[in-house]
Coordinates of C-alpha atoms and ligand atoms in Angstrom, one line a residue:
X205 CA -7.5 -8.9 6.4
X206 CA -10.7 -9.8 7.2
X207 CA -9.8 -11.7 10.8
X208 CA -8.4 -8.5 11.6
X209 CA -11.4 -6.2 10.8
X210 CA -13.4 -8.9 12.4
X211 CA -11.2 -8.5 15.5
X212 CA -11.2 -4.3 15.8
X213 CA -15.2 -4.5 15.0
X214 CA -15.5 -6.6 18.1
X215 CA -13.4 -4.8 20.4
X216 CA -14.9 -1.6 19.5
X217 CA -18.4 -3.2 20.1
X218 CA -17.6 -5.0 23.4
X219 CA -14.7 -2.6 25.0
X220 CA -17.3 0.1 25.7
X221 CA -20.2 -2.2 26.4
X222 CA -18.2 -3.9 29.0
X223 CA -16.7 -0.7 30.5
X224 CA -20.3 0.6 30.4
X225 CA -21.9 -2.4 32.3
X226 CA -18.9 -2.1 34.7
X227 CA -19.7 1.2 35.5
X228 CA -23.4 0.5 36.1
X229 CA -22.4 -2.4 38.8
X230 CA -19.9 0.2 40.5
X231 CA -22.3 2.7 41.0
X232 CA -25.2 0.4 41.9
X233 CA -23.0 -0.9 44.3
X234 CA -22.4 2.5 45.7
X235 CA -25.8 3.6 45.6
X236 CA -27.3 0.7 47.7
X237 CA -24.7 0.6 50.7
X238 CA -24.9 4.3 51.3
X239 CA -28.2 3.9 51.3
X240 CA -28.2 0.9 53.6
X241 CA -25.9 3.0 56.0
X242 CA -28.0 6.0 55.8
X243 CA -31.1 4.2 57.4
X244 CA -28.9 1.8 59.8
X245 CA -27.5 5.3 61.2
X246 CA -31.3 7.2 61.5
X247 CA -32.5 4.2 62.8
X248 CA -29.8 4.2 65.4
X249 CA -29.4 7.7 66.2
X250 CA -33.8 7.2 66.8
X251 CA -32.8 4.2 68.9
X252 CA -30.2 5.7 70.7
X253 CA -32.0 8.5 71.8
X254 CA -35.1 6.6 73.1
X255 CA -31.9 4.7 75.1
X256 CA -30.4 7.4 76.5
X257 CA -33.7 8.8 77.7
X258 CA -35.1 5.7 79.0
X259 CA -31.9 4.9 81.2
X260 CA -31.3 1.6 79.4
X261 CA -28.2 1.6 79.8
X262 CA -27.8 1.9 83.6
X263 CA -30.9 -0.8 83.7
X264 CA -32.1 -3.2 80.8
X265 CA -36.0 -3.1 82.5
X266 CA -37.6 -1.5 79.7
X267 CA -39.1 -4.5 77.6
X268 CA -40.3 -2.4 74.7
X269 CA -36.5 -0.8 74.5
X270 CA -35.4 -4.7 74.4
X271 CA -38.1 -5.4 71.8
X272 CA -37.3 -2.3 69.1
X273 CA -33.8 -3.1 69.6
X274 CA -34.5 -7.2 68.4
X275 CA -37.3 -6.0 65.9
X276 CA -34.3 -3.6 64.5
X277 CA -31.5 -5.9 65.0
X278 CA -33.5 -8.7 62.8
X279 CA -34.8 -6.5 60.6
X280 CA -31.3 -5.4 59.3
X281 CA -30.7 -9.2 60.0
X282 CA -27.5 -8.5 62.2
X283 CA -26.7 -7.1 65.4
X284 CA -27.0 -4.5 67.8
X285 CA -24.2 -4.1 71.1
X286 CA -24.9 -1.4 73.3
X287 CA -22.0 -0.5 75.5
X288 CA -21.7 1.9 78.8
X289 CA -19.6 4.7 79.3
X290 CA -16.9 1.8 80.4
X291 CA -17.3 0.1 77.0
X292 CA -18.9 -2.8 79.1
X293 CA -21.5 -5.0 77.2
X294 CA -24.8 -4.5 78.8
X295 CA -27.1 -5.7 75.6
X296 CA -26.2 -8.0 72.6
X297 CA -29.3 -8.7 70.7
X298 CA -27.0 -11.9 69.8
X299 CA -26.8 -12.6 73.5
X300 CA -23.0 -13.8 72.7
X301 CA -20.8 -10.7 73.9
X302 CA -22.6 -9.6 77.2
X303 CA -20.7 -8.6 80.1
X304 CA -17.6 -8.3 78.4
X305 CA -15.5 -4.9 77.7
X306 CA -15.1 -4.0 74.5
X307 CA -11.6 -2.2 74.1
X308 CA -10.8 -1.2 70.6
X309 CA -10.4 2.1 68.9
X310 CA -14.1 2.2 67.1
X311 CA -15.8 2.5 70.6
X312 CA -13.2 4.9 71.8
X313 CA -13.6 7.0 68.7
X314 CA -17.5 7.0 69.6
X315 CA -17.4 7.7 72.9
X316 CA -15.5 11.0 71.4
X317 CA -18.7 11.9 69.6
X318 CA -17.8 10.0 66.2
X319 CA -20.3 8.3 64.0
X320 CA -18.6 5.8 62.1
X321 CA -19.5 3.6 59.3
X322 CA -17.5 0.2 58.1
X323 CA -18.0 -2.1 55.7
X324 CA -16.7 -5.8 56.0
X325 CA -16.4 -7.5 53.0
X326 CA -15.1 -11.3 54.4
X327 CA -18.9 -11.1 56.3
X328 CA -20.4 -9.0 53.9
X329 CA -21.8 -6.6 56.5
X330 CA -22.0 -2.9 57.3
X331 CA -21.2 -1.6 60.5
X332 CA -22.6 2.1 62.4
X333 CA -20.9 2.8 65.3
X334 CA -23.1 5.7 67.1
X335 CA -22.7 6.9 70.3
X336 CA -25.7 7.1 73.0
X337 CA -26.1 11.2 74.0
X338 CA -27.7 12.6 76.4
X339 CA -29.1 16.0 77.3
X340 CA -28.3 17.3 73.6
X341 CA -29.7 20.7 72.6
X342 CA -29.7 23.7 69.7
X343 CA -27.2 24.7 72.1
X344 CA -25.4 21.6 73.6
X345 CA -23.6 18.6 72.3
X346 CA -24.9 16.4 75.4
X347 CA -23.0 13.9 77.1
X348 CA -22.0 10.4 75.5
X349 CA -23.2 7.7 77.6
X350 CA -22.7 4.9 75.8
X351 CA -21.8 3.7 72.6
X352 CA -24.2 1.4 70.4
X353 CA -22.9 -0.8 67.8
X354 CA -24.8 -1.6 64.7
X355 CA -24.5 -4.4 62.5
X356 CA -26.3 -4.9 59.3
X357 CA -26.3 -7.7 56.9
X358 CA -25.1 -6.4 53.1
X359 CA -26.0 -10.2 51.7
X360 CA -28.8 -9.2 49.6
X361 CA -26.7 -6.3 48.1
X362 CA -23.9 -8.9 47.4
X363 CA -25.8 -11.3 46.1
X364 CA -27.7 -8.6 43.9
X365 CA -24.6 -7.4 42.5
X366 CA -23.3 -11.4 41.6
X367 CA -26.5 -11.6 39.7
X368 CA -25.9 -8.7 38.0
X369 CA -22.2 -9.6 37.2
X370 CA -23.7 -12.9 36.1
X371 CA -26.1 -11.2 33.7
X372 CA -23.5 -9.2 32.4
X373 CA -21.1 -12.1 31.9
X374 CA -24.2 -13.4 29.8
X375 CA -25.0 -10.1 27.9
X376 CA -21.6 -10.1 26.8
X377 CA -21.6 -13.5 25.7
X378 CA -24.8 -12.7 23.8
X379 CA -23.7 -9.1 22.1
X380 CA -20.3 -10.9 21.6
X381 CA -21.8 -13.2 19.4
X382 CA -24.3 -10.9 17.4
X383 CA -21.4 -8.7 17.0
X384 CA -19.4 -11.0 15.6
X385 CA -22.3 -11.7 13.1
X386 CA -22.4 -8.4 12.4
X387 CA -18.5 -8.3 11.9
X388 CA -18.5 -10.9 9.3
X389 CA -21.2 -9.2 7.6
X390 CA -19.6 -5.8 7.3
X391 CA -16.0 -7.5 6.4
X392 CA -17.7 -9.6 4.2
X393 CA -19.3 -6.7 2.2
X394 CA -16.3 -4.9 2.6
X395 CA -13.8 -7.2 1.5
X396 CA -16.4 -8.3 -1.2
X397 CA -14.9 -5.6 -4.1
X398 CA -11.2 -6.5 -3.2
X399 CA -12.0 -10.4 -3.6
X400 CA -13.4 -9.5 -7.0
X401 CA -10.7 -7.5 -8.0
X402 CA -8.3 -10.0 -7.1
X403 CA -10.2 -12.8 -9.2
X404 CA -10.3 -10.8 -11.7
X405 CA -6.3 -9.4 -12.0
X406 CA -5.8 -13.4 -11.5
X407 CA -7.6 -14.0 -14.8
X408 CA -5.8 -11.3 -16.2
X409 CA -2.3 -12.2 -14.9
X410 CA -2.8 -16.0 -16.0
X411 CA -4.6 -15.7 -19.3
X412 CA -3.0 -12.3 -20.6
X413 CA -7.0 -11.5 -21.3
X414 CA -9.8 -9.5 -19.7
X415 CA -7.9 -6.8 -18.8
X416 CA -10.3 -4.5 -19.7
X417 CA -12.5 -6.6 -17.0
X418 CA -10.7 -5.1 -14.2
X419 CA -12.7 -3.4 -12.5
X420 CA -14.8 -2.5 -9.3
X421 CA -17.4 0.2 -8.2
X422 CA -18.4 0.1 -4.9
X423 CA -15.6 1.9 -2.9
X424 CA -13.4 4.9 -4.6
X425 CA -10.1 3.7 -2.9
X426 CA -10.7 0.2 -4.9
X427 CA -11.8 1.8 -8.0
X428 CA -8.1 3.5 -8.0
X429 CA -6.5 0.0 -6.8
X430 CA -8.5 -1.3 -9.6
X431 CA -7.5 1.6 -12.3
X432 CA -4.1 1.2 -11.2
X433 CA -3.7 -2.7 -11.8
X434 CA -5.8 -2.1 -15.4
X435 CA -2.9 0.4 -16.6
X436 CA -0.1 -2.0 -15.2
X437 CA -2.0 -5.1 -16.9
X438 CA -2.3 -3.6 -20.4
X439 CA 0.9 -2.5 -20.3
X440 CA 2.1 -5.9 -19.1
X441 CA 0.1 -7.2 -22.2
X442 CA 1.3 -4.8 -24.8
X443 CA 5.1 -5.6 -24.0
X444 CA 4.6 -9.3 -23.8
X445 CA 3.1 -8.8 -27.4
X446 CA 5.6 -7.2 -28.3
X447 CA 8.3 -9.5 -26.5
X448 CA 6.2 -12.1 -28.8
X449 CA 6.8 -10.6 -32.2
X450 CA 9.9 -9.5 -31.5
X451 CA 11.2 -13.0 -31.0
X452 CA 9.3 -14.3 -34.0
X453 CA 10.3 -11.7 -35.9
X454 CA 13.7 -12.6 -34.6
X455 CA 13.2 -16.3 -35.6
X456 CA 11.9 -15.5 -39.1
X457 CA 15.2 -13.1 -40.3
X458 CA 17.3 -15.3 -38.7
X459 CA 16.2 -18.2 -40.4
X460 CA 16.1 -16.4 -44.3
X461 CA 19.7 -16.3 -45.0
X462 CA 20.0 -20.1 -43.2
X463 CA 17.4 -21.3 -45.7
X464 CA 18.8 -19.6 -48.8
X465 CA 22.2 -21.1 -47.6
X466 CA 20.7 -24.5 -47.0
X467 CA 19.3 -24.4 -50.9
X468 CA 22.5 -23.5 -52.4
X469 CA 24.6 -25.9 -50.5
X470 CA 22.1 -28.8 -50.7
X471 CA 22.4 -27.7 -54.9
X472 CA 25.8 -28.2 -55.1
X473 CA 26.1 -31.1 -52.9
X474 CA 22.9 -33.4 -54.5
X475 CA 24.2 -32.2 -58.1
X476 CA 27.1 -34.4 -59.1
X477 CA 28.8 -32.8 -61.5
X478 CA 28.9 -28.9 -61.1
X479 CA 31.2 -26.9 -63.5
X480 CA 33.1 -24.9 -61.3
X481 CA 31.8 -21.2 -62.4
X482 CA 28.2 -22.7 -60.7
X483 CA 30.4 -23.2 -57.8
X484 CA 31.9 -20.2 -57.4
X485 CA 28.4 -18.1 -58.0
X486 CA 27.0 -20.4 -55.1
X487 CA 29.6 -19.9 -52.9
X488 CA 29.7 -15.9 -53.7
X489 CA 25.7 -16.2 -53.1
X490 CA 26.3 -18.5 -49.6
X491 CA 29.2 -15.9 -48.7
X492 CA 26.6 -12.9 -49.1
X493 CA 24.0 -14.8 -47.0
X494 CA 26.5 -15.0 -44.0
X495 CA 27.5 -11.6 -44.1
X496 CA 23.5 -11.0 -44.3
X497 CA 23.4 -13.1 -40.8
X498 CA 26.1 -11.6 -39.3
X499 CA 25.1 -7.9 -40.0
X500 CA 21.3 -9.2 -38.3
X501 CA 23.3 -10.6 -35.5
X502 CA 25.7 -7.3 -35.0
X503 CA 22.2 -4.9 -35.1
X504 CA 20.3 -7.2 -32.6
X505 CA 23.2 -6.7 -30.4
X506 CA 23.5 -3.4 -30.6
X507 CA 19.6 -3.5 -30.0
X508 CA 20.4 -5.2 -27.0
X509 CA 23.6 -3.3 -25.7
X510 CA 21.4 -0.3 -25.7
X511 CA 18.4 -1.6 -24.1
X512 CA 20.9 -3.0 -21.6
X513 CA 23.0 0.0 -21.0
X514 CA 20.1 2.5 -20.9
X515 CA 21.5 3.6 -17.4
X516 CA 25.1 3.7 -18.7
X517 CA 25.9 7.5 -20.9
X518 CA 29.5 8.5 -21.6
X519 CA 28.5 12.0 -21.6
X520 CA 31.2 14.4 -22.7
X521 CA 31.1 17.9 -24.8
X522 CA 31.2 17.2 -28.5
X523 CA 31.7 19.2 -31.0
X524 CA 28.7 18.6 -33.3
X525 CA 29.7 19.8 -36.4
X526 CA 32.7 17.8 -36.3
X527 CA 31.1 14.8 -35.6
X528 CA 29.0 15.1 -38.7
X529 CA 31.5 16.2 -41.2
X530 CA 33.5 12.7 -40.2
X531 CA 30.4 10.8 -41.0
X532 CA 29.9 12.1 -44.1
X533 CA 33.2 11.7 -45.1
X534 CA 33.3 8.2 -44.2
X535 CA 29.9 7.4 -46.0
X536 CA 31.3 9.3 -48.9
X537 CA 32.2 6.3 -51.0
X538 CA 28.9 4.8 -50.8
X539 CA 27.0 7.6 -52.4
X540 CA 29.4 8.2 -54.6
X541 CA 28.6 4.9 -56.3
X542 CA 25.7 5.7 -57.2
X543 CA 26.1 9.6 -58.0
X544 CA 24.4 10.7 -55.2
X545 CA 25.7 14.5 -54.0
X546 CA 26.2 15.4 -50.1
X547 CA 25.5 18.5 -49.2
X548 CA 26.7 19.7 -45.3
X549 CA 24.6 23.2 -44.4
X550 CA 25.7 24.2 -40.5
X551 CA 24.2 27.2 -39.3
X552 CA 26.7 27.4 -35.9
X553 CA 28.9 25.9 -34.5
X554 CA 27.1 23.4 -32.0
X555 CA 28.7 21.9 -28.6
X556 CA 26.7 19.7 -26.8
X557 CA 26.9 17.1 -23.5
X558 CA 26.2 13.4 -25.5
X559 CA 27.4 10.0 -25.8
X560 CA 29.5 10.1 -29.3
X561 CA 29.1 6.7 -30.0
X562 CA 25.6 6.3 -29.6
X563 CA 25.0 9.7 -31.1
X564 CA 27.3 8.8 -34.4
X565 CA 25.0 5.4 -34.8
X566 CA 22.2 8.2 -34.9
X567 CA 24.2 10.2 -37.7
X568 CA 25.4 7.1 -39.7
X569 CA 22.0 5.3 -39.9
X570 CA 20.0 8.5 -40.9
X571 CA 22.5 9.3 -43.4
X572 CA 23.1 5.9 -44.5
X573 CA 19.7 5.9 -45.4
X574 CA 19.4 8.8 -47.0
X575 CA 21.6 7.4 -49.5
X576 CA 20.4 3.7 -49.9
X577 CA 16.7 4.7 -50.3
X578 CA 18.1 7.5 -52.7
X579 CA 17.3 7.8 -56.5
X580 CA 21.0 7.1 -58.1
X581 CA 22.5 10.5 -58.9
X582 CA 20.1 12.4 -56.1
X583 CA 21.0 14.3 -53.4
X584 CA 21.4 13.8 -49.3
X585 CA 21.3 17.5 -47.6
X586 CA 22.3 17.2 -43.6
X587 CA 21.8 20.7 -41.5
X588 CA 22.8 21.5 -38.2
X589 CA 21.3 23.9 -36.1
X590 CA 20.6 25.0 -32.4
X591 CA 19.0 27.1 -30.3
X592 CA 19.7 27.8 -26.6
X593 CA 18.4 24.4 -25.6
X594 CA 18.7 22.0 -28.2
X595 CA 20.3 21.5 -31.5
X596 CA 18.6 20.3 -34.5
X597 CA 20.0 17.9 -37.1
X598 CA 18.2 17.5 -40.4
X599 CA 18.7 15.3 -42.9
X600 CA 17.1 15.1 -45.9
X601 CA 16.9 13.5 -49.0
X602 CA 15.7 13.2 -52.9
X603 CA 14.7 9.1 -52.1
X604 CA 11.7 7.5 -52.8
X605 CA 9.8 8.6 -49.7
X606 CA 7.7 6.6 -47.4
X607 CA 4.0 6.4 -47.6
X608 CA 2.0 8.5 -44.8
X609 CA 0.6 5.8 -43.1
X610 CA 3.8 3.5 -42.6
X611 CA 5.2 6.8 -41.3
X612 CA 4.5 5.7 -38.0
X613 CA 6.1 2.4 -38.4
X614 CA 9.1 2.4 -39.4
X615 CA 11.1 3.1 -36.1
X616 CA 9.6 -0.4 -35.1
X617 CA 11.9 -3.6 -35.1
X618 CA 12.5 -5.3 -38.0
X619 CA 9.4 -2.9 -40.0
X620 CA 10.6 -2.0 -43.6
X621 CA 8.5 -0.6 -46.3
X622 CA 9.8 -2.4 -48.9
X623 CA 11.0 -5.6 -47.9
X624 CA 12.8 -6.8 -51.2
X625 CA 14.2 -3.4 -51.6
X626 CA 16.0 -3.1 -48.0
X627 CA 17.4 -6.5 -48.5
X628 CA 19.1 -5.7 -51.4
X629 CA 20.6 -2.7 -50.0
X630 CA 21.6 -5.0 -47.1
X631 CA 19.3 -3.8 -44.0
X632 CA 18.2 -5.3 -41.6
X633 CA 14.7 -3.2 -40.7
X634 CA 16.7 -2.0 -36.9
X635 CA 18.5 0.6 -38.0
X636 CA 15.6 3.3 -37.0
X637 CA 14.6 1.5 -34.0
X638 CA 18.2 1.4 -32.8
X639 CA 18.4 5.0 -33.6
X640 CA 15.3 5.6 -31.8
X641 CA 16.4 4.2 -28.7
X642 CA 19.6 6.4 -28.7
X643 CA 17.7 9.3 -29.4
X644 CA 15.5 9.0 -26.4
X645 CA 18.7 7.9 -24.1
X646 CA 19.6 11.5 -24.8
X647 CA 16.7 12.6 -23.7
X648 CA 15.7 13.8 -27.5
X649 CA 13.0 13.1 -30.1
X650 CA 13.2 12.4 -33.9
X651 CA 10.7 13.0 -36.6
X652 CA 10.3 12.1 -40.2
X653 CA 8.4 14.4 -42.6
X654 CA 8.2 12.2 -46.2
X655 CA 6.0 12.7 -49.6
X656 CA 6.6 9.4 -52.2
X657 CA 8.8 9.5 -54.7
X658 CA 10.0 13.0 -53.5
X659 CA 12.1 12.7 -50.4
X660 CA 12.2 12.2 -46.8
X661 CA 13.2 14.9 -43.9
X662 CA 14.6 13.5 -40.4
X663 CA 14.8 15.7 -37.8
X664 CA 16.9 14.9 -34.8
X665 CA 16.2 17.2 -31.6
X666 CA 18.7 17.1 -28.9
X667 CA 19.3 19.0 -25.4
X668 CA 22.4 20.7 -25.8
X669 CA 23.1 20.1 -22.1
X670 CA 22.6 16.4 -20.6
X671 CA 22.4 17.0 -16.8
X672 CA 19.5 19.7 -17.6
X673 CA 17.3 17.1 -19.2
X674 CA 17.7 14.7 -16.6
X675 CA 16.5 17.2 -13.8
Ligands
ADP779 P1 16.8 -1.1 -43.1 O1 17.9 -1.9 -42.4 O2 15.3 -1.5 -43.6 O3 17.1 0.4 -43.5 P2 15.5 0.4 -41.1 O4 15.4 0.1 -39.6 O5 16.9 1.8 -41.0 O6 16.0 -0.6 -41.6 O7 14.6 1.3 -41.3 C1 13.4 0.7 -42.0 C2 12.8 1.4 -43.2 O8 12.0 2.4 -43.4 C3 13.8 1.0 -44.1 O9 13.4 -1.1 -44.7 C4 13.1 1.7 -45.2 O10 11.2 1.0 -45.8 C5 12.5 2.8 -44.4 N1 13.2 4.3 -44.6 C6 13.9 4.5 -43.7 N2 15.0 5.3 -44.1 C7 14.6 6.4 -45.4 C8 14.6 6.7 -46.1 N3 15.3 8.2 -46.1 N4 13.7 7.1 -47.4 C9 13.0 6.0 -47.4 N5 12.5 5.0 -46.4 C10 13.1 5.0 -45.6

């Protein structure tokens, strides 16, 4: 990113500079060339006038004209050639072409009265070709009696331009160094908050600590990224903590029955003459511990399965009244054992789109708890109602209740208010977390109200239409 930034800054800085310099150089060339040609035209025209007047083309007897020709040619570091009307060279300040006839396009055009200018790039020369005219006045263009070819050197302008080019190169290198420095400083300043942020994130990701330190000051965008990362890291840390807690709880829960089995079997193995009654009793205990272990494993599997198949819902329209009646019938023997009365109150027939297996798990767990944590001879009331969007199932008991401060915790995995009682009743502490997961998968909610010693009410609210809730 930094390299990109430096490159972009360099290009942005150098390109306009280079273009500006190039344009200036072209302008300088154009201006100097035009000026030089103008000067040559002016002086050439004046001299051509004198030549025409003095008859110099016929006889080169005027030394002052010859002197002026030489002076002008020298001044321009060039050469002047005079041609008569037959295009014969009558005067060459370089004394090379005298007497020769020049037959080419340019003098012919000049003989027709045209002034022409050329630039000879190879020899770095400007060439002005002028007609020599007599008898020209306001009404008359006069008669062309000869041609003046005036060559002037442009070496001085070309060298000045080359110097300019060299200076541009030096200037560009200087500007590039300066810009590079500036670009490095600017990019460092811009990237610094990102570097700090990445360090903070790395530290938090490695140690799962210092999440609250992930913050950035400077740029709003970086602050927003920092905030998003902080939120993400907090969630990750919480998930990791709950994972660790879960693993340690699972290990502990699975170890408890195993330890009991080990103690019981050890006493049987180490004792030499164990009476048969004791054998029976201990084997019975070992058997119930194995049952307990199996129940924990089964509940864990149910929980994992719910997590895994969260996307897989087998939705169908189910009559909730019938479903509740079947579950109550199935649990009746458990209630009867302790003289608990079960009442079902239905306000209307409820048809809802649900996953029947998962919803059965919800109701079974809640009604089973209402029986388990009830007093002998108590009551369990199940009621069902609905409005246009949801159905409500209420499971009410006259049991031991749940202290207020623990009502928020009972849905956590392995949480039990009274461990000893839960163990007695064969509880694993997983029932309510399974229930909550299944309710959430239906986009529903579950609430508890409870008064210790009086009883508890669990209310489940589930949308009647599954598709509607997913949208
Ligand atoms: P468990 O297998 O122990 O019943 P649950 O997850 O079903 O586990 O319940 C968690 C804890 O919540 C129970 O151990 C019990 O202390 C408390 N609890 C649940 N339902 C009731 C209820 N109807 N009355 C009183 N306490 C309850």
